[in-house]
Short mmCIF file of C-alpha atoms and ligand atoms in Angstrom, two decimals:
data_model
loop_
_atom_site.label_atom_id
_atom_site.label_comp_id
_atom_site.label_asym_id
_atom_site.label_seq_id
_atom_site.Cartn_x
_atom_site.Cartn_y
_atom_site.Cartn_z
CA MET G 30 -22.47 -7.01 8.56
CA ALA G 31 -25.69 -6.33 6.72
CA ASP G 32 -24.80 -6.99 3.29
CA LYS G 33 -21.17 -7.90 2.75
CA GLU G 34 -21.75 -8.42 -1.04
CA HIS G 35 -22.12 -4.74 -1.53
CA PHE G 36 -20.69 -2.72 1.10
CA ALA G 37 -16.98 -2.96 0.00
CA ARG G 38 -17.23 -4.14 -3.62
CA GLY G 39 -15.22 -2.17 -6.06
CA LEU G 40 -13.55 0.08 -3.50
CA SER G 41 -9.82 1.27 -3.75
CA ILE G 42 -8.26 1.25 -0.33
CA GLY G 43 -4.81 2.78 0.94
CA ILE G 44 -3.59 1.39 4.16
CA ILE G 45 -0.77 3.03 6.19
CA MET G 46 0.40 -0.02 8.41
CA ASP G 47 1.38 1.98 11.33
CA GLY G 48 2.06 1.26 15.04
CA ASN G 49 4.12 -1.91 14.99
CA GLY G 50 6.95 -0.39 17.19
CA ARG G 51 4.35 0.90 19.93
CA TRP G 52 2.62 -2.52 19.84
CA ALA G 53 5.70 -4.17 20.68
CA LYS G 54 6.90 -1.48 23.35
CA LYS G 55 3.66 -1.82 25.27
CA ARG G 56 4.46 -5.55 25.54
CA GLY G 57 8.10 -5.09 26.49
CA LEU G 58 9.12 -6.93 23.22
CA PRO G 59 11.64 -5.65 20.55
CA ARG G 60 10.22 -3.48 17.85
CA THR G 61 11.04 -6.21 15.32
CA ALA G 62 8.34 -8.48 17.14
CA GLY G 63 5.85 -5.71 16.25
CA HIS G 64 6.69 -5.87 12.48
CA LYS G 65 6.62 -9.75 12.51
CA ARG G 66 2.96 -9.46 13.86
CA GLY G 67 2.31 -6.76 11.50
CA ALA G 68 3.28 -8.83 8.55
CA GLU G 69 0.76 -11.53 9.50
CA VAL G 70 -1.98 -8.98 9.79
CA PHE G 71 -1.08 -7.63 6.30
CA GLN G 72 -1.40 -11.13 4.92
CA ASP G 73 -4.85 -11.73 6.72
CA ILE G 74 -6.19 -8.20 5.69
CA THR G 75 -5.21 -8.87 2.20
CA ARG G 76 -7.47 -12.22 2.16
CA TYR G 77 -10.30 -10.38 3.59
CA CYS G 78 -10.03 -7.49 1.04
CA ASN G 79 -10.27 -10.44 -1.52
CA GLU G 80 -13.27 -11.76 0.21
CA LEU G 81 -15.00 -8.47 0.12
CA GLY G 82 -14.54 -7.74 -3.45
CA VAL G 83 -12.26 -4.83 -3.10
CA GLU G 84 -10.97 -3.72 -6.32
CA SER G 85 -7.50 -2.52 -5.33
CA VAL G 86 -5.57 -2.12 -1.93
CA PHE G 87 -2.37 -0.12 -1.48
CA PHE G 88 -0.28 -1.10 1.59
CA TYR G 89 2.45 1.21 2.77
CA ALA G 90 5.12 -1.18 3.88
CA PHE G 91 8.35 0.90 3.81
CA SER G 92 8.76 4.60 3.15
CA THR G 93 11.70 6.20 1.51
CA GLU G 94 12.17 7.86 5.00
CA ASN G 95 12.18 4.51 6.93
CA TRP G 96 16.12 3.88 6.03
CA LYS G 97 16.71 6.43 8.65
CA ARG G 98 15.80 3.70 11.42
CA PRO G 99 18.60 1.51 13.11
CA PHE G 100 20.31 -0.75 10.79
CA GLU G 101 18.97 -3.79 12.82
CA GLU G 102 15.38 -2.71 12.46
CA VAL G 103 15.64 -1.90 8.63
CA SER G 104 17.33 -5.35 8.35
CA ALA G 105 14.59 -7.07 10.30
CA ILE G 106 11.84 -5.45 8.13
CA MET G 107 13.61 -6.36 4.91
CA LYS G 108 14.02 -10.12 6.04
CA LEU G 109 10.23 -10.19 6.67
CA PHE G 110 9.64 -8.63 3.22
CA GLY G 111 11.89 -11.27 1.80
CA GLU G 112 9.89 -14.04 3.50
CA TYR G 113 6.88 -12.73 2.30
CA LEU G 114 8.19 -12.55 -1.49
CA LEU G 115 8.62 -16.35 -1.34
CA LYS G 116 5.28 -16.89 -0.06
CA ALA G 117 3.66 -14.42 -2.41
CA PHE G 118 2.92 -16.78 -4.99
CA ASP G 119 -0.14 -17.91 -2.98
CA TYR G 120 -1.64 -14.87 -4.69
CA GLN G 121 -1.66 -16.79 -7.75
CA LYS G 122 -4.37 -18.94 -6.40
CA GLU G 123 -6.12 -15.85 -5.04
CA ASN G 124 -6.21 -14.50 -8.68
CA ASN G 125 -4.56 -11.21 -7.45
CA ARG G 126 -2.57 -8.89 -9.49
CA VAL G 127 0.54 -7.73 -7.61
CA VAL G 128 2.14 -4.42 -8.12
CA PHE G 129 5.10 -3.18 -5.98
CA MET G 130 5.53 0.58 -5.60
CA GLY G 131 8.53 2.44 -4.93
CA ASP G 132 12.03 2.42 -5.98
CA ARG G 133 13.16 -1.31 -5.99
CA THR G 134 16.75 -0.80 -7.23
CA ALA G 135 17.80 -0.01 -3.63
CA LEU G 136 16.68 -3.52 -2.55
CA GLU G 137 18.67 -6.73 -2.55
CA PRO G 138 19.06 -8.06 -6.20
CA ARG G 139 17.48 -11.36 -5.22
CA TYR G 140 14.19 -9.48 -3.92
CA GLN G 141 14.12 -7.30 -7.26
CA SER G 142 14.03 -10.49 -9.29
CA LEU G 143 11.29 -11.97 -7.17
CA MET G 144 9.45 -8.84 -7.23
CA ASN G 145 9.67 -8.71 -10.81
CA GLU G 146 8.82 -12.33 -11.35
CA ILE G 147 5.66 -11.93 -9.13
CA GLU G 148 4.43 -8.92 -11.04
CA GLU G 149 5.08 -10.86 -14.44
CA LYS G 150 3.29 -14.01 -13.26
CA THR G 151 0.22 -12.28 -11.83
CA LYS G 152 -0.12 -9.58 -14.41
CA ASN G 153 -2.99 -11.10 -16.16
CA ASN G 154 -4.83 -12.07 -12.98
CA THR G 155 -8.49 -10.68 -12.90
CA GLY G 156 -9.09 -10.37 -9.27
CA MET G 157 -8.00 -7.62 -6.96
CA THR G 158 -4.94 -5.58 -7.37
CA LEU G 159 -2.59 -5.87 -4.54
CA ASN G 160 -0.20 -3.05 -4.38
CA ILE G 161 2.68 -3.09 -1.99
CA ALA G 162 4.76 0.07 -1.40
CA VAL G 163 8.40 -0.66 -0.49
CA ASN G 164 10.89 1.99 -0.55
CA TYR G 165 8.04 4.44 -1.56
CA GLY G 166 7.54 8.00 -1.20
CA GLY G 167 4.70 10.10 -2.89
CA ARG G 168 7.18 12.84 -3.63
CA PRO G 169 9.92 10.48 -5.33
CA GLU G 170 7.11 8.85 -7.28
CA ILE G 171 6.05 12.36 -8.73
CA VAL G 172 9.73 13.15 -9.41
CA ARG G 173 10.02 10.00 -11.37
CA ALA G 174 6.94 10.52 -13.36
CA ALA G 175 8.20 14.15 -14.38
CA ARG G 176 11.51 12.42 -15.49
CA LEU G 177 9.68 9.66 -17.56
CA LEU G 178 7.69 12.35 -19.34
CA ALA G 179 10.72 14.72 -19.86
CA GLU G 180 12.45 11.76 -21.49
CA LYS G 181 9.51 10.96 -23.75
CA VAL G 182 9.54 14.70 -24.74
CA GLN G 183 13.32 14.43 -25.36
CA ARG G 184 12.82 11.45 -27.44
CA GLY G 185 10.18 13.30 -29.45
CA GLU G 186 7.30 10.90 -28.43
CA MET G 187 5.31 13.77 -26.93
CA SER G 188 5.27 17.37 -26.88
CA PRO G 189 5.22 19.43 -23.68
CA ASP G 190 1.65 20.52 -24.08
CA GLN G 191 0.54 16.70 -24.01
CA ILE G 192 1.72 16.61 -20.53
CA ASP G 193 -1.71 16.76 -18.45
CA GLU G 194 -3.16 14.94 -15.54
CA ALA G 195 -3.80 11.77 -17.41
CA ALA G 196 -0.17 11.73 -18.64
CA LEU G 197 1.16 12.17 -15.00
CA SER G 198 -1.29 9.63 -13.68
CA ALA G 199 -0.16 7.16 -16.33
CA ALA G 200 3.51 7.57 -15.42
CA MET G 201 2.76 6.82 -11.67
CA TYR G 202 3.56 3.41 -10.17
CA THR G 203 -0.48 3.00 -9.82
CA HIS G 204 -1.24 3.67 -13.56
CA GLY G 205 -4.47 2.35 -14.75
CA GLN G 206 -5.87 2.06 -11.44
CA LYS G 207 -8.48 3.75 -9.64
CA ASP G 208 -7.24 6.61 -6.97
CA PRO G 209 -7.83 5.38 -3.40
CA ASP G 210 -11.51 6.09 -2.11
CA PHE G 211 -10.20 6.33 1.41
CA ILE G 212 -6.69 6.01 2.98
CA LEU G 213 -6.95 4.28 6.36
CA ARG G 214 -4.33 5.03 9.03
CA PRO G 215 -4.51 3.04 12.20
CA SER G 216 -2.16 4.02 15.21
CA GLY G 217 -3.94 7.38 15.95
CA GLU G 218 -1.38 9.35 13.70
CA LYS G 219 -3.19 11.86 11.31
CA ARG G 220 -0.71 12.47 8.49
CA LEU G 221 0.05 10.88 4.97
CA SER G 222 3.84 10.69 5.81
CA ASN G 223 4.62 10.84 2.13
CA PHE G 224 1.88 8.08 1.03
CA MET G 225 0.26 8.52 -2.42
CA LEU G 226 0.28 12.36 -2.69
CA TRP G 227 -0.61 12.51 -6.16
CA GLN G 228 -3.38 9.98 -5.89
CA ALA G 229 -5.03 11.23 -2.54
CA ALA G 230 -6.12 14.58 -3.87
CA TYR G 231 -9.90 13.54 -3.07
CA SER G 232 -9.29 10.43 -0.76
CA GLU G 233 -11.36 10.33 2.41
CA MET G 234 -8.98 9.90 5.46
CA VAL G 235 -10.00 7.39 8.01
CA GLU G 236 -7.95 7.41 11.19
CA MET G 237 -8.18 4.62 13.78
CA ASP G 238 -6.81 4.30 17.23
CA VAL G 239 -5.93 0.65 16.93
CA LEU G 240 -2.36 -0.32 16.32
CA TRP G 241 -1.70 -2.23 13.02
CA PRO G 242 -0.53 -5.42 14.80
CA ASP G 243 -3.99 -5.61 16.68
CA PHE G 244 -6.00 -4.57 13.52
CA THR G 245 -8.78 -7.00 12.66
CA ARG G 246 -11.23 -7.78 9.95
CA HIS G 247 -13.91 -6.20 12.13
CA ASP G 248 -11.61 -3.08 12.28
CA LEU G 249 -11.70 -2.79 8.47
CA ASP G 250 -15.51 -3.34 8.36
CA LEU G 251 -15.61 -0.49 10.92
CA ALA G 252 -13.30 1.68 8.45
CA ILE G 253 -15.41 0.84 5.51
CA GLU G 254 -18.66 1.72 7.30
CA GLU G 255 -16.99 5.06 8.36
CA PHE G 256 -16.12 5.71 4.78
CA ASN G 257 -19.50 4.80 3.66
CA ARG G 258 -21.12 7.36 5.76
CA ARG G 259 -18.86 10.17 4.26
CA SER G 260 -20.44 12.63 1.76
CA ARG G 261 -17.77 13.25 -1.05
CA ARG G 262 -18.25 16.31 -3.15
CA PHE G 263 -15.26 16.61 -5.26
CA GLY G 264 -15.48 20.41 -5.14
CA GLY G 265 -19.26 20.29 -6.22
CA LEU G 266 -22.36 20.85 -4.05
C1 IPE D 8 5.02 0.78 10.79
O1 IPE D 8 5.15 0.77 12.23
C2 IPE D 8 6.10 -0.04 10.20
C3 IPE D 8 7.12 0.73 9.35
C4 IPE D 8 6.87 2.05 9.26
C5 IPE D 8 7.86 -0.10 8.68
P1 IPE D 8 6.19 1.62 12.94
O2 IPE D 8 7.40 0.78 13.04
O3 IPE D 8 6.16 2.97 12.43
O4 IPE D 8 5.62 1.62 14.62
P2 IPE D 8 5.41 2.78 15.40
O5 IPE D 8 4.95 4.02 14.80
O6 IPE D 8 6.99 3.11 15.71
O7 IPE D 8 4.79 2.61 16.39
C1 IPE D 9 4.65 5.56 7.65
O1 IPE D 9 4.88 5.30 8.96
C2 IPE D 9 5.48 4.46 6.82
C3 IPE D 9 4.85 3.14 6.83
C4 IPE D 9 3.75 2.87 7.54
C5 IPE D 9 5.46 2.13 5.98
P1 IPE D 9 6.11 5.99 9.85
O2 IPE D 9 5.89 5.60 11.19
O3 IPE D 9 7.27 5.98 9.14
O4 IPE D 9 5.55 7.59 9.66
P2 IPE D 9 5.95 8.83 10.78
O5 IPE D 9 7.39 8.85 10.96
O6 IPE D 9 5.17 8.56 11.94
O7 IPE D 9 5.16 9.97 9.90
MG1 MG D 10 5.20 4.63 12.66
#
């Protein structure tokens, strides 16, 4: 890598961690083995993003639609998430601010307490913001934001004409953060699957054929290089 200091510094990156099941199937393993390996890759790529000086990263871990999967698979994913939560305090030493996106009220109460505690303990950290989307959907996030604003209007704290893009953005889970510069989707799929619909307005899409459990630091380098070659115009010339 030519200049690691600069090529990723300050970037905001969304990552749809996809392909765990196919990875496991290819090896004749249960799908849960793919999720286990995927969780390890998530932790390594987080550390690498820190090293690269990335400003914020948004990981899609579990969607509002993923509850449709068999109970055993959902339970296994949630168990991995719980194990991760117990370890997440490492991010204190990494100086990461951790933010959980999504409706946590559907998760186990002890998970919710840990999530709240982690956010609270890391909120003044000055390093990368590590966002983890669990029970997250882009549409539910927009609906929630609309509701929060409606409640403010009802309480007389704002008037309807004060509802603008900035007000909506401030009511999202990602408030105060830069929209993703690019959204990376491994596994070859070419869709957002309800990820960051509001924030993705001008994000570049970077799709890669590698399955998430096989994803390496080098693959992230390739994705960033691909993004750096794009010409963003934001509607201008
Ligand atoms: C992504 O991998 C993990 C979650 C959605 C929780 P998948 O489980 O979707 O893997 P594939 O797409 O079936 O290979
Ligand atoms: C998106 O992947 C959700 C996560 C990676 C958490 P899916 O595997 O659920 O998406 P679809 O079903 O292929 O669109
Ligand atoms: Mg998938």
